[in-house]
Amino acid sequence: MKLLNLQNAIYKLIIVASIVWVLPVDAEPASEKSGWQADLQQVEIWKTKRRAGINYEESQVPKYQLPDSLKTIDGKSIKTAKEWKAHRPMLLKTFREHVYGVRPSTKYQVDYKEVGKRENAFGIGATARQIRATISARGKTHSFDFVIVIPKSASSESPVPVIVQINNRYLIPLDKAVDKFDPFWPVEKIIRSGYATVAFHTSDVDPDKRDGYKKGIRAMLEDPDSDQNARWGSLSAWGWGASRVLDFTIKQPEIDPKRTAVVGHSRGGKTALWAAAEDERFKVAYSNNSGCGGAALSRRAYGETVDRITGNFPHWFCKRFKTYGGRENELPIDQHQLIGLIAPRAVYVVSADKDLWADPRGEYTSLIGAAPIYDLFGIKHIKNTNMPALDSPRHVGATGYHIRRGVHNLTEQDWGYFLDFSKGYFQAN
Ligand code: GTR
């Protein structure tokens, strides 16, 4: 009998040991080894029917060398987290001056006023409020609204994480946020996950129009003596708006200021990354289908290029960025370093397999390109250079990625994967 027990114990030990050996903590399941590849039919559709005159072939990606994440702009090696921190302001400045623009230092004041309130939202005791932020500077004012929803479980003794959405489609006013389900900002789903959430509409901060400058926050705060080629574009202005929303949000006693995420899709996804680079109070950045000027590497020139984006949307970036169209190799930085500016905080990047315009492989490669920064800080992150398969989220430590089957969009499925990731991340951090 005793001998049998001993044999059983040895068998169990062998099984457990072999599982541990086969599956080290960060290992990717074997099924993911194949990885995502662009569907050839899609490549053809994009080339011939959607946006022609642009590269969607992996074999046609120009030869490029990414700037080394562990080198300063003037070429010195960075060996420690401390050296990285000392270098970060210079990197941030380079992104400001060459891509997104410098925010003016004009003094301003912000007042917040509640303009609507709903108790017991969704029948689960959540409180929803619409707040109007009014910015005043040099005798002028500019207002924009945002909606904030806080779950019943939140209190000053037990504050909850918050997800701030930069909504590039529309303002979802209070009543709609509570009464109508919208997969783009699924408030009830977020609240039921135990988080508070806030959203504002980009154009309310700065119009999303090439001739909208005069009506937005950029004109109101402009510094006439600043370098014309480095003035902030709308993406930066929207990110600034996200920070003003955060100022209010983290003052609410039910919100935990150390567990904050910023989320955006497409132009909103580009903004979410830049907002988190500029404002370190955002602890997680989620960028959905952000493409060129977002997570995708500019040097790959696959799908939307610097030339196309700055031609179609000249108001998004600083003027200097446009000059890199067709000479991306001369950019002093590339987008993996934008992810690097957010590290060692969390970054979640999302692609969609029919969205070749946003260059899924370029978005994934950029996330992986920030790996050396996470290593410096000893923070776990995705290392696998092979992309995961469709609809197979890869979540490792402070980084997350998935490529969803389907078109350019932010869907409930995307939110589901992201909420899973945040749950783990916020519990551990
Ligand atoms: C596209 C644009 C992208 C992306 C998107 C969006 O047309 O080329 O850069 O930002 O719009 O915001 O929906």
Short mmCIF file of C-alpha atoms and ligand atoms in Angstrom, two decimals:
data_model
loop_
_atom_site.label_atom_id
_atom_site.label_comp_id
_atom_site.label_asym_id
_atom_site.label_seq_id
_atom_site.Cartn_x
_atom_site.Cartn_y
_atom_site.Cartn_z
CA MET A 1 0.00 0.00 0.00
CA LYS A 2 2.77 2.37 1.09
CA LEU A 3 4.72 1.49 -2.03
CA LEU A 4 1.68 2.32 -4.21
CA ASN A 5 1.30 5.75 -2.55
CA LEU A 6 4.97 6.45 -3.11
CA GLN A 7 4.68 5.44 -6.77
CA ASN A 8 1.63 7.74 -7.19
CA ALA A 9 3.46 10.64 -5.61
CA ILE A 10 6.45 10.13 -7.93
CA TYR A 11 4.17 10.00 -10.99
CA LYS A 12 2.43 13.21 -9.92
CA LEU A 13 5.77 14.91 -9.39
CA ILE A 14 6.97 13.86 -12.85
CA ILE A 15 3.76 15.16 -14.49
CA VAL A 16 3.87 18.52 -12.68
CA ALA A 17 7.60 18.92 -13.37
CA SER A 18 7.16 18.20 -17.06
CA ILE A 19 4.27 20.72 -17.37
CA VAL A 20 6.34 23.39 -15.66
CA TRP A 21 9.26 22.53 -17.91
CA VAL A 22 7.17 22.61 -21.10
CA LEU A 23 5.26 25.75 -20.17
CA PRO A 24 7.50 28.37 -18.61
CA VAL A 25 5.41 31.33 -17.39
CA ASP A 26 5.75 33.49 -20.51
CA ALA A 27 5.73 30.75 -23.10
CA GLU A 28 3.36 31.13 -26.02
CA PRO A 29 1.11 28.13 -26.74
CA ALA A 30 2.35 26.09 -29.70
CA SER A 31 -0.77 26.95 -31.73
CA GLU A 32 0.32 30.59 -31.83
CA LYS A 33 3.69 29.78 -33.37
CA SER A 34 2.18 30.06 -36.85
CA GLY A 35 1.24 33.70 -36.32
CA TRP A 36 -0.88 36.10 -38.35
CA GLN A 37 -0.16 36.76 -42.01
CA ALA A 38 -2.04 39.24 -44.20
CA ASP A 39 -4.69 37.48 -46.24
CA LEU A 40 -3.69 37.61 -49.92
CA GLN A 41 -7.23 38.34 -51.02
CA GLN A 42 -7.27 41.35 -48.69
CA VAL A 43 -3.97 42.58 -50.10
CA GLU A 44 -5.53 42.42 -53.58
CA ILE A 45 -8.70 44.23 -52.45
CA TRP A 46 -6.69 47.06 -50.90
CA LYS A 47 -4.39 47.34 -53.90
CA THR A 48 -7.11 47.42 -56.50
CA LYS A 49 -10.37 48.57 -54.92
CA ARG A 50 -9.71 50.46 -51.72
CA ARG A 51 -6.72 52.76 -51.62
CA ALA A 52 -4.42 52.19 -54.56
CA GLY A 53 -0.90 53.52 -55.06
CA ILE A 54 0.13 52.32 -51.60
CA ASN A 55 2.14 49.30 -50.52
CA TYR A 56 0.39 46.32 -48.90
CA GLU A 57 3.03 43.72 -49.79
CA GLU A 58 5.41 42.56 -47.10
CA SER A 59 8.06 41.97 -49.76
CA GLN A 60 7.87 45.64 -50.81
CA VAL A 61 8.50 47.11 -47.36
CA PRO A 62 11.61 49.28 -47.80
CA LYS A 63 14.84 48.29 -46.05
CA TYR A 64 14.97 50.15 -42.78
CA GLN A 65 16.83 50.27 -39.53
CA LEU A 66 14.96 51.33 -36.43
CA PRO A 67 16.58 53.83 -34.09
CA ASP A 68 18.03 51.91 -31.15
CA SER A 69 15.77 52.28 -28.09
CA LEU A 70 18.81 52.06 -25.84
CA LYS A 71 20.71 54.92 -27.44
CA THR A 72 20.26 58.60 -26.67
CA ILE A 73 19.43 60.91 -29.56
CA ASP A 74 23.14 61.83 -29.70
CA GLY A 75 24.20 58.17 -29.79
CA LYS A 76 25.20 57.29 -26.21
CA SER A 77 24.31 53.84 -24.84
CA ILE A 78 21.67 53.60 -22.12
CA LYS A 79 22.38 50.78 -19.65
CA THR A 80 20.18 51.36 -16.63
CA ALA A 81 16.63 52.43 -15.77
CA LYS A 82 18.13 55.53 -14.21
CA GLU A 83 19.93 56.47 -17.42
CA TRP A 84 16.71 55.83 -19.35
CA LYS A 85 14.77 58.18 -17.06
CA ALA A 86 17.40 60.86 -17.57
CA HIS A 87 17.13 60.42 -21.35
CA ARG A 88 13.31 60.34 -21.52
CA PRO A 89 12.72 64.16 -21.54
CA MET A 90 14.98 64.50 -24.59
CA LEU A 91 13.11 61.74 -26.41
CA LEU A 92 9.78 63.35 -25.53
CA LYS A 93 11.05 66.70 -26.82
CA THR A 94 12.13 65.06 -30.09
CA PHE A 95 8.64 63.58 -30.59
CA ARG A 96 7.10 66.96 -29.83
CA GLU A 97 9.30 68.86 -32.26
CA HIS A 98 9.13 66.35 -35.13
CA VAL A 99 5.74 64.62 -34.88
CA TYR A 100 2.96 65.90 -32.60
CA GLY A 101 4.00 69.46 -31.79
CA VAL A 102 4.86 71.37 -28.65
CA ARG A 103 2.04 72.37 -26.31
CA PRO A 104 2.11 76.10 -25.64
CA SER A 105 3.02 77.30 -22.18
CA THR A 106 0.24 79.95 -22.14
CA LYS A 107 -1.38 80.14 -18.68
CA TYR A 108 -5.00 79.04 -18.45
CA GLN A 109 -7.65 78.20 -15.90
CA VAL A 110 -10.18 75.38 -15.97
CA ASP A 111 -13.59 75.37 -14.27
CA TYR A 112 -15.77 72.30 -14.09
CA LYS A 113 -19.55 72.50 -13.80
CA GLU A 114 -22.03 69.67 -13.48
CA VAL A 115 -24.68 70.08 -16.19
CA GLY A 116 -26.58 66.79 -15.76
CA LYS A 117 -26.87 63.84 -13.40
CA ARG A 118 -28.52 60.40 -13.36
CA GLU A 119 -28.67 58.20 -10.25
CA ASN A 120 -29.03 54.43 -10.28
CA ALA A 121 -27.83 54.08 -13.85
CA PHE A 122 -28.42 50.63 -15.38
CA GLY A 123 -30.47 49.78 -12.30
CA ILE A 124 -27.24 48.89 -10.48
CA GLY A 125 -26.71 52.07 -8.54
CA ALA A 126 -24.11 53.67 -10.80
CA THR A 127 -23.96 57.48 -10.87
CA ALA A 128 -23.59 59.25 -14.21
CA ARG A 129 -22.80 62.94 -14.58
CA GLN A 130 -22.21 65.28 -17.48
CA ILE A 131 -19.54 67.85 -16.71
CA ARG A 132 -18.68 70.99 -18.66
CA ALA A 133 -15.02 72.04 -18.61
CA THR A 134 -14.50 75.72 -19.37
CA ILE A 135 -10.98 76.85 -20.18
CA SER A 136 -10.18 80.56 -19.82
CA ALA A 137 -7.09 82.33 -21.05
CA ARG A 138 -6.32 85.90 -22.11
CA GLY A 139 -9.98 86.96 -21.73
CA LYS A 140 -11.35 84.14 -23.94
CA THR A 141 -13.12 80.90 -23.05
CA HIS A 142 -13.61 77.49 -24.64
CA SER A 143 -15.88 74.76 -23.24
CA PHE A 144 -16.25 71.05 -23.81
CA ASP A 145 -18.37 68.41 -22.09
CA PHE A 146 -17.57 64.95 -20.81
CA VAL A 147 -19.59 62.19 -19.19
CA ILE A 148 -18.35 60.33 -16.12
CA VAL A 149 -19.96 57.16 -14.74
CA ILE A 150 -18.98 55.67 -11.38
CA PRO A 151 -20.09 52.24 -10.12
CA LYS A 152 -21.91 51.82 -6.83
CA SER A 153 -19.08 49.72 -5.41
CA ALA A 154 -16.74 52.74 -5.50
CA SER A 155 -16.14 54.76 -2.35
CA SER A 156 -13.36 56.80 -0.81
CA GLU A 157 -12.37 53.71 1.24
CA SER A 158 -12.43 51.53 -1.81
CA PRO A 159 -11.69 53.67 -4.89
CA VAL A 160 -11.90 52.05 -8.33
CA PRO A 161 -9.77 52.24 -11.50
CA VAL A 162 -10.97 54.51 -14.29
CA ILE A 163 -10.97 54.22 -18.08
CA VAL A 164 -10.89 57.52 -19.98
CA GLN A 165 -12.07 57.28 -23.57
CA ILE A 166 -10.97 59.75 -26.22
CA ASN A 167 -13.99 59.48 -28.50
CA ASN A 168 -13.21 60.54 -32.06
CA ARG A 169 -16.76 59.87 -33.33
CA TYR A 170 -19.21 61.84 -31.21
CA LEU A 171 -20.03 63.07 -27.74
CA ILE A 172 -22.25 60.45 -26.15
CA PRO A 173 -24.37 62.66 -23.89
CA LEU A 174 -25.49 61.53 -20.45
CA ASP A 175 -28.87 60.05 -21.40
CA LYS A 176 -27.50 58.11 -24.34
CA ALA A 177 -24.59 56.83 -22.27
CA VAL A 178 -27.01 55.37 -19.77
CA ASP A 179 -30.00 54.36 -21.92
CA LYS A 180 -28.48 53.20 -25.17
CA PHE A 181 -25.92 50.46 -25.65
CA ASP A 182 -22.98 51.56 -27.78
CA PRO A 183 -20.20 49.02 -28.46
CA PHE A 184 -17.79 51.88 -29.14
CA TRP A 185 -18.08 52.93 -25.47
CA PRO A 186 -19.92 50.09 -23.68
CA VAL A 187 -20.47 51.89 -20.40
CA GLU A 188 -22.49 49.21 -18.62
CA LYS A 189 -19.94 46.52 -19.47
CA ILE A 190 -17.13 48.68 -18.07
CA ILE A 191 -19.10 49.57 -14.93
CA ARG A 192 -19.99 45.91 -14.33
CA SER A 193 -16.25 45.12 -14.52
CA GLY A 194 -15.85 47.35 -11.46
CA TYR A 195 -14.38 50.42 -13.16
CA ALA A 196 -15.46 54.01 -13.53
CA THR A 197 -15.38 55.46 -17.03
CA VAL A 198 -15.29 58.87 -18.68
CA ALA A 199 -15.56 59.99 -22.31
CA PHE A 200 -15.31 63.21 -24.27
CA HIS A 201 -15.45 64.03 -27.96
CA THR A 202 -12.21 65.11 -29.65
CA SER A 203 -13.77 67.78 -31.90
CA ASP A 204 -15.25 69.56 -28.88
CA VAL A 205 -11.69 70.28 -27.74
CA ASP A 206 -10.25 71.04 -31.17
CA PRO A 207 -12.27 70.67 -34.40
CA ASP A 208 -11.26 67.69 -36.54
CA LYS A 209 -11.10 69.78 -39.70
CA ARG A 210 -8.18 71.07 -41.70
CA ASP A 211 -9.60 74.62 -41.39
CA GLY A 212 -10.88 74.26 -37.83
CA TYR A 213 -7.87 75.85 -36.14
CA LYS A 214 -9.52 79.16 -35.22
CA LYS A 215 -12.38 77.49 -33.38
CA GLY A 216 -10.34 75.20 -31.17
CA ILE A 217 -8.14 75.16 -28.10
CA ARG A 218 -4.96 75.40 -30.20
CA ALA A 219 -5.74 78.90 -31.40
CA MET A 220 -6.91 80.00 -27.96
CA LEU A 221 -3.66 78.99 -26.26
CA GLU A 222 -1.29 79.75 -29.12
CA ASP A 223 2.10 81.21 -28.35
CA PRO A 224 2.88 83.61 -31.26
CA ASP A 225 6.63 83.43 -30.59
CA SER A 226 6.87 79.65 -30.87
CA ASP A 227 8.51 77.71 -33.73
CA GLN A 228 5.85 77.54 -36.47
CA ASN A 229 7.01 74.10 -37.63
CA ALA A 230 6.71 72.62 -34.16
CA ARG A 231 3.30 73.96 -33.08
CA TRP A 232 0.94 71.36 -31.64
CA GLY A 233 -1.48 69.57 -33.92
CA SER A 234 -5.00 68.41 -33.08
CA LEU A 235 -3.84 64.98 -31.84
CA SER A 236 -1.82 66.72 -29.17
CA ALA A 237 -4.70 69.09 -28.38
CA TRP A 238 -7.04 66.12 -27.91
CA GLY A 239 -4.49 64.44 -25.65
CA TRP A 240 -4.31 67.67 -23.67
CA GLY A 241 -8.11 67.48 -23.39
CA ALA A 242 -7.80 63.95 -21.98
CA SER A 243 -5.46 65.31 -19.31
CA ARG A 244 -7.97 68.04 -18.33
CA VAL A 245 -10.63 65.33 -18.02
CA LEU A 246 -8.20 63.32 -15.88
CA ASP A 247 -7.55 66.36 -13.61
CA PHE A 248 -11.23 66.35 -12.67
CA THR A 249 -11.61 62.58 -12.58
CA ILE A 250 -8.82 61.78 -10.15
CA LYS A 251 -10.12 64.39 -7.72
CA GLN A 252 -13.25 62.28 -7.24
CA PRO A 253 -12.78 60.35 -3.98
CA GLU A 254 -14.27 57.18 -5.53
CA ILE A 255 -11.53 57.03 -8.17
CA ASP A 256 -8.07 55.57 -7.62
CA PRO A 257 -5.60 58.03 -9.22
CA LYS A 258 -2.99 55.28 -9.52
CA ARG A 259 -5.12 53.01 -11.68
CA THR A 260 -6.03 54.98 -14.78
CA ALA A 261 -6.26 53.96 -18.43
CA VAL A 262 -6.65 56.02 -21.59
CA VAL A 263 -8.37 54.41 -24.57
CA GLY A 264 -8.82 55.47 -28.17
CA HIS A 265 -9.58 54.11 -31.62
CA SER A 266 -7.86 55.09 -34.84
CA ARG A 267 -7.09 58.83 -34.63
CA GLY A 268 -8.25 58.45 -31.02
CA GLY A 269 -5.77 55.54 -30.65
CA LYS A 270 -2.90 57.69 -31.90
CA THR A 271 -4.01 60.31 -29.39
CA ALA A 272 -4.23 57.80 -26.53
CA LEU A 273 -0.57 56.86 -27.00
CA TRP A 274 0.55 60.46 -27.23
CA ALA A 275 -1.64 61.47 -24.26
CA ALA A 276 0.06 58.79 -22.14
CA ALA A 277 3.51 59.85 -23.35
CA GLU A 278 2.80 63.46 -22.35
CA ASP A 279 0.98 62.65 -19.10
CA GLU A 280 2.50 59.99 -16.86
CA ARG A 281 -0.59 59.90 -14.67
CA PHE A 282 -2.10 57.59 -17.31
CA LYS A 283 -0.93 54.15 -16.21
CA VAL A 284 -2.30 52.18 -19.15
CA ALA A 285 -2.63 53.22 -22.80
CA TYR A 286 -4.90 51.29 -25.15
CA SER A 287 -4.53 52.02 -28.83
CA ASN A 288 -7.04 50.43 -31.21
CA ASN A 289 -6.25 50.26 -34.94
CA SER A 290 -4.14 53.40 -34.56
CA GLY A 291 -1.89 52.87 -37.60
CA CYS A 292 0.34 55.59 -39.03
CA GLY A 293 1.29 58.23 -36.46
CA GLY A 294 0.03 55.80 -33.77
CA ALA A 295 1.47 52.37 -33.05
CA ALA A 296 2.58 51.56 -36.62
CA LEU A 297 6.22 52.07 -37.55
CA SER A 298 6.63 54.97 -40.00
CA ARG A 299 9.71 53.41 -41.65
CA ARG A 300 7.77 50.40 -42.92
CA ALA A 301 5.70 52.68 -45.19
CA TYR A 302 3.08 49.91 -45.38
CA GLY A 303 -0.52 51.05 -45.72
CA GLU A 304 -0.99 54.69 -44.75
CA THR A 305 2.26 56.63 -45.05
CA VAL A 306 3.56 59.86 -43.52
CA ASP A 307 3.02 61.53 -46.87
CA ARG A 308 -0.64 60.41 -47.14
CA ILE A 309 -1.60 61.14 -43.57
CA THR A 310 -0.09 64.60 -43.45
CA GLY A 311 -1.65 65.37 -46.85
CA ASN A 312 -5.14 64.25 -45.80
CA PHE A 313 -5.02 65.45 -42.21
CA PRO A 314 -2.56 68.35 -42.05
CA HIS A 315 -4.04 69.57 -38.78
CA TRP A 316 -3.21 66.38 -36.80
CA PHE A 317 0.58 66.76 -36.51
CA CYS A 318 3.11 69.55 -36.32
CA LYS A 319 4.17 70.90 -39.72
CA ARG A 320 7.64 69.36 -39.51
CA PHE A 321 6.25 65.80 -39.60
CA LYS A 322 5.08 66.34 -43.17
CA THR A 323 8.64 66.95 -44.33
CA TYR A 324 9.45 63.28 -43.54
CA GLY A 325 7.04 61.96 -46.17
CA GLY A 326 9.11 59.67 -48.44
CA ARG A 327 12.19 60.03 -46.24
CA GLU A 328 11.02 58.20 -43.13
CA ASN A 329 14.53 56.85 -42.55
CA GLU A 330 15.60 60.35 -41.63
CA LEU A 331 13.09 60.67 -38.79
CA PRO A 332 15.15 60.93 -35.58
CA ILE A 333 12.69 58.53 -33.92
CA ASP A 334 10.13 55.88 -34.84
CA GLN A 335 6.88 54.80 -33.23
CA HIS A 336 8.36 51.97 -31.10
CA GLN A 337 9.93 54.79 -29.11
CA LEU A 338 6.50 56.30 -28.53
CA ILE A 339 5.59 53.01 -26.83
CA GLY A 340 8.96 53.29 -25.07
CA LEU A 341 7.94 56.70 -23.68
CA ILE A 342 4.94 55.04 -22.00
CA ALA A 343 6.97 52.10 -20.63
CA PRO A 344 7.33 50.78 -18.00
CA ARG A 345 3.63 51.63 -17.68
CA ALA A 346 1.24 49.36 -19.57
CA VAL A 347 0.56 49.50 -23.31
CA TYR A 348 -2.10 47.51 -25.16
CA VAL A 349 -2.06 47.57 -28.96
CA VAL A 350 -4.86 46.25 -31.17
CA SER A 351 -5.09 45.54 -34.89
CA ALA A 352 -7.83 44.21 -37.18
CA ASP A 353 -7.02 41.77 -39.98
CA LYS A 354 -8.92 43.65 -42.69
CA ASP A 355 -7.36 46.95 -41.66
CA LEU A 356 -4.21 46.72 -43.77
CA TRP A 357 -4.26 50.52 -44.05
CA ALA A 358 -3.17 50.61 -40.37
CA ASP A 359 -0.36 48.01 -40.92
CA PRO A 360 -1.04 45.34 -38.26
CA ARG A 361 2.52 43.98 -38.48
CA GLY A 362 3.95 47.47 -38.07
CA GLU A 363 1.75 47.98 -34.98
CA TYR A 364 2.89 44.69 -33.42
CA THR A 365 6.57 45.24 -34.28
CA SER A 366 6.42 48.62 -32.64
CA LEU A 367 5.12 47.14 -29.39
CA ILE A 368 7.90 44.55 -29.41
CA GLY A 369 10.39 47.28 -30.27
CA ALA A 370 9.81 48.82 -26.85
CA ALA A 371 10.94 45.58 -25.16
CA PRO A 372 14.42 46.83 -24.16
CA ILE A 373 12.83 49.56 -22.02
CA TYR A 374 10.66 47.09 -20.11
CA ASP A 375 13.77 44.92 -19.64
CA LEU A 376 15.68 47.84 -18.13
CA PHE A 377 12.93 48.19 -15.54
CA GLY A 378 12.65 44.43 -15.00
CA ILE A 379 8.97 44.51 -16.02
CA LYS A 380 7.42 41.55 -17.84
CA HIS A 381 6.23 42.17 -21.40
CA ILE A 382 5.60 40.39 -24.70
CA LYS A 383 8.85 39.20 -26.29
CA ASN A 384 7.62 36.91 -29.02
CA THR A 385 8.47 38.54 -32.37
CA ASN A 386 5.99 36.25 -34.11
CA MET A 387 2.48 37.73 -34.24
CA PRO A 388 -0.33 35.82 -32.53
CA ALA A 389 -3.10 34.15 -34.50
CA LEU A 390 -6.43 35.94 -35.09
CA ASP A 391 -8.63 36.52 -32.04
CA SER A 392 -5.95 35.11 -29.71
CA PRO A 393 -5.05 37.88 -27.27
CA ARG A 394 -1.51 37.83 -25.99
CA HIS A 395 -1.21 39.41 -22.55
CA VAL A 396 2.15 39.38 -20.79
CA GLY A 397 2.84 41.64 -17.82
CA ALA A 398 2.61 45.29 -18.87
CA THR A 399 1.91 44.69 -22.56
CA GLY A 400 -1.05 43.29 -24.42
CA TYR A 401 -1.91 42.72 -28.06
CA HIS A 402 -4.60 41.14 -30.17
CA ILE A 403 -5.55 41.10 -33.81
CA ARG A 404 -9.28 40.79 -34.30
CA ARG A 405 -10.99 39.25 -37.29
CA GLY A 406 -12.80 42.06 -39.09
CA VAL A 407 -12.62 45.65 -40.22
CA HIS A 408 -11.33 48.93 -38.81
CA ASN A 409 -13.47 49.47 -35.71
CA LEU A 410 -13.56 49.35 -31.91
CA THR A 411 -15.92 46.54 -30.98
CA GLU A 412 -17.32 44.88 -27.89
CA GLN A 413 -14.94 41.99 -28.53
CA ASP A 414 -11.96 44.38 -28.36
CA TRP A 415 -13.30 45.81 -25.11
CA GLY A 416 -13.72 42.28 -23.69
CA TYR A 417 -10.05 41.43 -24.30
CA PHE A 418 -8.93 44.78 -22.94
CA LEU A 419 -11.03 44.48 -19.77
CA ASP A 420 -9.49 41.02 -19.18
CA PHE A 421 -6.04 42.51 -19.53
CA SER A 422 -6.79 45.47 -17.24
CA LYS A 423 -8.24 43.20 -14.60
CA GLY A 424 -4.96 41.32 -14.33
CA TYR A 425 -2.84 44.43 -14.64
CA PHE A 426 -4.74 46.53 -12.10
CA GLN A 427 -4.82 43.66 -9.61
CA ALA A 428 -1.05 43.28 -9.84
CA ASN A 429 -0.18 47.00 -9.88
C1 GTR B 1 -8.33 57.06 -41.60
C2 GTR B 1 -6.97 57.62 -41.44
C3 GTR B 1 -6.30 56.95 -40.31
C4 GTR B 1 -7.21 56.78 -39.12
C5 GTR B 1 -8.69 56.77 -39.41
C6 GTR B 1 -9.68 57.18 -38.31
O1 GTR B 1 -8.95 57.46 -42.75
O2 GTR B 1 -6.27 57.52 -42.63
O3 GTR B 1 -5.08 57.53 -39.98
O4 GTR B 1 -6.88 57.58 -38.10
O5 GTR B 1 -9.04 57.44 -40.49
O6 GTR B 1 -9.42 57.96 -37.43
O7 GTR B 1 -10.79 56.71 -38.40
#
